[in-house]
Amino acid sequence: KSNLLNLLLTRQGERVNHPNFGIGLQHLLFESKIKTDELQEIIRVQINNYIPEIKLKETKVEVNEHHLFISISYTFKMDGTTDSIGVTI
């Protein structure tokens, strides 16, 4: 979970030698229009590139006036166990 949370919260360019690592959810905090489909695709691509040991099952993005909620369900490829994480910004 910590790797996934790190991926979600790290801004691109913030990690040395990995300029494309991260999604940087904090920068979306004051965005007036968040395209949920695009954000889901970015999350999918980042997980596939940087956390290959998990398989993404489902990503939900919900936006209201004051919050951005992201829920991610995934399976560990090694043993097939499932887990999920939720982040509210």
Short mmCIF file of C-alpha atoms in Angstrom, two decimals:
data_model
loop_
_atom_site.label_atom_id
_atom_site.label_comp_id
_atom_site.label_asym_id
_atom_site.label_seq_id
_atom_site.Cartn_x
_atom_site.Cartn_y
_atom_site.Cartn_z
CA LYS A 1 0.00 0.00 0.00
CA SER A 2 2.82 2.39 0.79
CA ASN A 3 4.24 2.07 -2.75
CA LEU A 4 0.84 2.79 -4.24
CA LEU A 5 0.24 5.75 -1.95
CA ASN A 6 3.71 7.08 -2.78
CA LEU A 7 2.91 6.79 -6.51
CA LEU A 8 -0.37 8.66 -6.08
CA LEU A 9 1.07 11.54 -4.05
CA THR A 10 4.45 12.07 -5.74
CA ARG A 11 4.58 14.74 -8.44
CA GLN A 12 6.25 13.91 -11.72
CA GLY A 13 9.81 15.22 -11.68
CA GLU A 14 10.02 15.02 -7.89
CA ARG A 15 11.89 11.70 -7.79
CA VAL A 16 15.55 11.74 -8.83
CA ASN A 17 16.34 9.56 -11.89
CA HIS A 18 12.61 8.84 -12.41
CA PRO A 19 11.18 12.01 -13.98
CA ASN A 20 7.93 10.34 -15.09
CA PHE A 21 7.20 8.63 -11.75
CA GLY A 22 4.12 9.84 -9.93
CA ILE A 23 0.65 11.21 -10.37
CA GLY A 24 0.76 14.17 -7.97
CA LEU A 25 -2.82 14.22 -6.78
CA GLN A 26 -2.24 17.34 -4.67
CA HIS A 27 -1.98 19.51 -7.79
CA LEU A 28 -5.59 18.58 -8.58
CA LEU A 29 -6.81 20.03 -5.31
CA PHE A 30 -7.84 23.40 -6.75
CA GLU A 31 -8.70 22.31 -10.28
CA SER A 32 -12.17 23.39 -11.30
CA LYS A 33 -12.76 20.59 -13.82
CA ILE A 34 -11.15 17.20 -13.29
CA LYS A 35 -11.56 14.72 -16.13
CA THR A 36 -12.14 11.48 -14.25
CA ASP A 37 -11.61 9.25 -17.29
CA GLU A 38 -8.21 10.78 -17.98
CA LEU A 39 -7.21 10.51 -14.33
CA GLN A 40 -8.20 6.82 -14.25
CA GLU A 41 -6.08 6.18 -17.33
CA ILE A 42 -3.08 7.99 -15.80
CA ILE A 43 -3.42 5.89 -12.65
CA ARG A 44 -3.61 2.68 -14.70
CA VAL A 45 -0.53 3.53 -16.77
CA GLN A 46 1.51 4.59 -13.73
CA ILE A 47 0.65 1.42 -11.80
CA ASN A 48 1.51 -0.78 -14.78
CA ASN A 49 4.85 0.99 -15.24
CA TYR A 50 6.01 1.38 -11.65
CA ILE A 51 4.23 -1.28 -9.57
CA PRO A 52 4.21 -4.32 -11.88
CA GLU A 53 3.69 -6.75 -9.00
CA ILE A 54 0.01 -5.77 -8.73
CA LYS A 55 -2.85 -6.11 -11.20
CA LEU A 56 -5.38 -3.31 -11.17
CA LYS A 57 -8.96 -4.53 -10.72
CA GLU A 58 -10.94 -1.31 -10.45
CA THR A 59 -10.36 2.41 -10.10
CA LYS A 60 -13.11 4.79 -9.04
CA VAL A 61 -12.75 8.56 -9.10
CA GLU A 62 -15.42 10.74 -7.53
CA VAL A 63 -15.33 14.52 -7.52
CA ASN A 64 -17.51 16.95 -5.61
CA GLU A 65 -17.15 20.65 -4.77
CA HIS A 66 -14.57 20.16 -2.04
CA HIS A 67 -13.02 16.70 -2.39
CA LEU A 68 -11.49 14.25 -4.79
CA PHE A 69 -11.94 10.62 -3.74
CA ILE A 70 -10.01 7.82 -5.41
CA SER A 71 -10.60 4.15 -4.68
CA ILE A 72 -8.29 1.51 -6.14
CA SER A 73 -8.80 -2.26 -5.93
CA TYR A 74 -5.96 -4.54 -6.96
CA THR A 75 -4.62 -8.09 -6.82
CA PHE A 76 -1.09 -9.18 -5.97
CA LYS A 77 0.17 -11.22 -8.91
CA MET A 78 2.39 -13.41 -6.72
CA ASP A 79 -0.29 -14.94 -4.50
CA GLY A 80 -3.61 -13.68 -5.85
CA THR A 81 -4.62 -11.80 -2.69
CA THR A 82 -6.72 -8.70 -3.16
CA ASP A 83 -6.55 -5.36 -1.42
CA SER A 84 -7.78 -1.83 -1.88
CA ILE A 85 -6.83 1.69 -0.98
CA GLY A 86 -8.83 4.91 -0.79
CA VAL A 87 -7.46 8.44 -0.91
CA THR A 88 -9.35 11.67 -0.32
CA ILE A 89 -7.79 14.96 -1.38
#
